[in-house]
Structures are given as structure tokens and as C-alpha cells.
Coordinates of C-alpha atoms in Angstrom, one line a residue:
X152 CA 0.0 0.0 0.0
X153 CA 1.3 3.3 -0.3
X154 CA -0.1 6.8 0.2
X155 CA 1.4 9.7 -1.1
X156 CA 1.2 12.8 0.8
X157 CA 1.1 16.4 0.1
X158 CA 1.3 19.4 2.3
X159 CA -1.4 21.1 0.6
X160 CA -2.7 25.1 1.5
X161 CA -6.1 23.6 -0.2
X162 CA -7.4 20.8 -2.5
X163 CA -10.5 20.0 -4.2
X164 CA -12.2 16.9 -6.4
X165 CA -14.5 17.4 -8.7
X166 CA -16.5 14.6 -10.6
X167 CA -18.1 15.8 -13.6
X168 CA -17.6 19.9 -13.2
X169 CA -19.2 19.3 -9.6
X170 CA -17.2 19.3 -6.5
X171 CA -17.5 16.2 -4.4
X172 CA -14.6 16.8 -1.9
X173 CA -13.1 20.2 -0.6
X174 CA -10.6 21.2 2.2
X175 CA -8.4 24.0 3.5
X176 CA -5.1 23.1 5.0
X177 CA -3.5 19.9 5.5
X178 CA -2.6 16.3 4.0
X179 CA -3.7 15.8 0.0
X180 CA -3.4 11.5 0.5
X181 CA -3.6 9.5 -2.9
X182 CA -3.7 5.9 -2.1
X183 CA -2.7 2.9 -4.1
X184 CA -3.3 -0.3 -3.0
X185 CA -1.6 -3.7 -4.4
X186 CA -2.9 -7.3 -4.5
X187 CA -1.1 -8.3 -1.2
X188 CA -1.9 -5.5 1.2
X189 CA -3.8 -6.4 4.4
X190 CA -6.2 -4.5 6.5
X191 CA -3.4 -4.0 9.0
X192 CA -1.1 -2.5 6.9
X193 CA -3.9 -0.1 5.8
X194 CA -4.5 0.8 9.5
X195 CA -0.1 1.3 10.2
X196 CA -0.5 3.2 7.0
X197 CA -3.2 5.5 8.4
X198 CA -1.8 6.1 11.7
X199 CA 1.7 6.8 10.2
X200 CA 0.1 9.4 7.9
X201 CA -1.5 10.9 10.4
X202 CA 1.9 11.0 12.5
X203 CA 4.3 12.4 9.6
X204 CA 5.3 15.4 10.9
X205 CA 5.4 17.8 7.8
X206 CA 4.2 20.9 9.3
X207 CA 5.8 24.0 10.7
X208 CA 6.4 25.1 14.6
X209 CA 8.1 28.1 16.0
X210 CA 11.6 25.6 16.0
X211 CA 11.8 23.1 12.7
X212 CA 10.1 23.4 9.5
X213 CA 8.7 19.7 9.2
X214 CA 7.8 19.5 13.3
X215 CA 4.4 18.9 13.8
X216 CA 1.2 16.5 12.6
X217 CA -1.6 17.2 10.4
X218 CA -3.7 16.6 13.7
X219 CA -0.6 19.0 15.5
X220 CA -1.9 22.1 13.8
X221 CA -6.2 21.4 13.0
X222 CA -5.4 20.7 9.4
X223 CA -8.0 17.8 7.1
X224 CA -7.2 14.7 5.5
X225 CA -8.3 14.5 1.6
X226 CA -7.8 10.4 0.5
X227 CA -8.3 9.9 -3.1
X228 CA -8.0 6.4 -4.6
X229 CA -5.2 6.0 -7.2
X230 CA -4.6 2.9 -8.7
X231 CA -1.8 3.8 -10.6
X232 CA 0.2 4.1 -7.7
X233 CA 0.7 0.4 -8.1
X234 CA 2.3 0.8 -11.2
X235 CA 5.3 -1.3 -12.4
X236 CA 7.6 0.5 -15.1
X237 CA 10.3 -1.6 -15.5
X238 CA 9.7 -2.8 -18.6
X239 CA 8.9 -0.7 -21.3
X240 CA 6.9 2.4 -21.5
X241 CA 3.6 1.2 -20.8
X242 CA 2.7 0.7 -17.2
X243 CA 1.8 -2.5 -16.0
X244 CA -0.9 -2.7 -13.4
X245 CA -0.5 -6.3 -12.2
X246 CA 0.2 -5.7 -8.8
X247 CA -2.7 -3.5 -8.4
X248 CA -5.5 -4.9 -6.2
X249 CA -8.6 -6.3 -7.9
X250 CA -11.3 -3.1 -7.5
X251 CA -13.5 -5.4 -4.7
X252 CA -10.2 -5.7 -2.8
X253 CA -9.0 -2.4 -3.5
X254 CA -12.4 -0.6 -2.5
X255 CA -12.5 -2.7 0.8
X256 CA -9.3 -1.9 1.8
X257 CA -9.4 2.2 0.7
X258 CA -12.4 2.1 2.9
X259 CA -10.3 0.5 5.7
X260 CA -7.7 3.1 5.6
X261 CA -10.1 5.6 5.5
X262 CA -11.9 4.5 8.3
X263 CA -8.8 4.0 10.5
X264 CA -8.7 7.8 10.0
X265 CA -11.5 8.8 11.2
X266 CA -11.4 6.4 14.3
X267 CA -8.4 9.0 15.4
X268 CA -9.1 12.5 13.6
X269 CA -12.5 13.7 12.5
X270 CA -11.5 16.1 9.9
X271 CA -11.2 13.8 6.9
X272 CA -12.8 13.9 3.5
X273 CA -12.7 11.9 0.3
X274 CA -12.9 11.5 -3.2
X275 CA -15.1 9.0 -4.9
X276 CA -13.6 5.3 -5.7
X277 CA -13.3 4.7 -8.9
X278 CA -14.8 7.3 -10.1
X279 CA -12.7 9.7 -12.7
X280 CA -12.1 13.0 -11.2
X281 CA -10.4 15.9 -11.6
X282 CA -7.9 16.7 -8.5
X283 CA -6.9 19.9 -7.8
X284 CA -4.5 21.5 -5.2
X285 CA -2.1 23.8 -4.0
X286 CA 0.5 22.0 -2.5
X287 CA 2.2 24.1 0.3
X288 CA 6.5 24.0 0.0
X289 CA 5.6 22.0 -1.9
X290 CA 6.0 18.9 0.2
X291 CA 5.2 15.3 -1.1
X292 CA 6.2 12.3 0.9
X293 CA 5.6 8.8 -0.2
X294 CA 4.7 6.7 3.3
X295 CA 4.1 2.5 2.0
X296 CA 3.0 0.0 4.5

């Protein structure tokens, strides 16, 4: 599983020109999950994201939690995290969970976040939308689990 975080001053997703998800300040999370992950390595996963200290105190630039200063979570499902590019130019999505699995465990994670922080959106699995942000540094780290 990985998640890929982004420090973001906002970020939106829109499905068809209409806006399904919106937030202001915090962690942009899009979420790939592959054919072996587990539920607890989606529930590490969330508690790790909502650890990384990316955020700015008085002292250190990358210091506190999304949780630390108030900020949202927005998880989007992206399959094409799971990617393999090793051969070729065409990506390969054969470690990519089947979308049952994938859905279950996406909602697992998600979940798992809520459990511990209430400020949480999401996109809409499988669904094509349009993701937009402004990511704040910018700062994008890759957490797997």
C-alpha cells in the first residue's frame, strides 16, 4: 500500500464539473493499493500518515502532525500508484489490487482515520475526477505500508 502525501494550502475533487470533496489546509493523500496488502497494513498506514510530521512550529520546518496544527485529510484512490515501469513504456498494473479488494481496503484506511481524527474527506472510488490543489512547499512524501 502506499499513500502519497502532500502538504497542501487547499485541494478539491470534482467529478463531472461538480465538486464532491473540498478542504483547506493539511494532508492531499492518494492511495494505491496492491494485490497483497492487508487491513493491517492499511491501519499502520493510516496512523503513520496521520503522525508524519510535515508541518511548521516556531523551531523546525517539518515539526508537527496534520492533527498538531487542526489541518483535514483529503484520501483519493489511485490505482496507478501500483504501477510497475520496469519494462517498457507502458505501465503495467498487475500488482494493483482487484477493485472489490482495493475498494475494501481504501475504505479500511479511510476509516482507520476517522477512528483517530474527524476532519477527513474523500474522493469517490473509482470514479474519474479531476484533483486539484495547492501543494504548500511543496511537500510530497511517499509513506508505504
Amino acid at each position: 500500500m502506499r499513500a502519497l502525501c502532500q502538504r497542501v494550502a487547499s485541494a478539491s475533487v470534482d467529478i463531472g464539473g461538480e465538486t464532491v470533496a473540498h478542504m483547506d489546509g493539511g494532508l492531499l493523500v492518494l492511495l494505491g493499493v496492491f494485490r497483497d496488502d492487508t487491513k493491517a497494513q492499511a491501519e499502520r498506514l493510516a496512523t503513520k500518515t496521520l503522525a508524519l510530521r510535515v508541518f511548521a512550529d516556531a523551531s523546525k520546518p517539518m515539526n508537527r502532525s496534520v492533527m498538531d496544527v487542526g489541518g483535514s485529510v483529503l484520501v483519493v484512490s489511485q490505482f496507478t500508484l501500483a504501477a510497475d515501469t520496469s519494462r517498457g513504456n507502458r505501465p503495467g498494473f498487475g500488482y494493483a489490487a482487484e477493485p472489490k479488494r482495493a475498494r475494501a481496503l481504501y475504505e479500511h484506511y479511510v476509516r482507520a482515520i476517522r477512528e483517530r481524527w474527524p476532519q477527513v474527506a474523500t474522493g469517490v472510488f473509482g470514479a474519474d475526477m479531476q484533483v486539484s490543489l495547492v501543494n504548500d512547499g511543496p511537500v510530497t512524501i511517499l509513506l508505504e505500508g
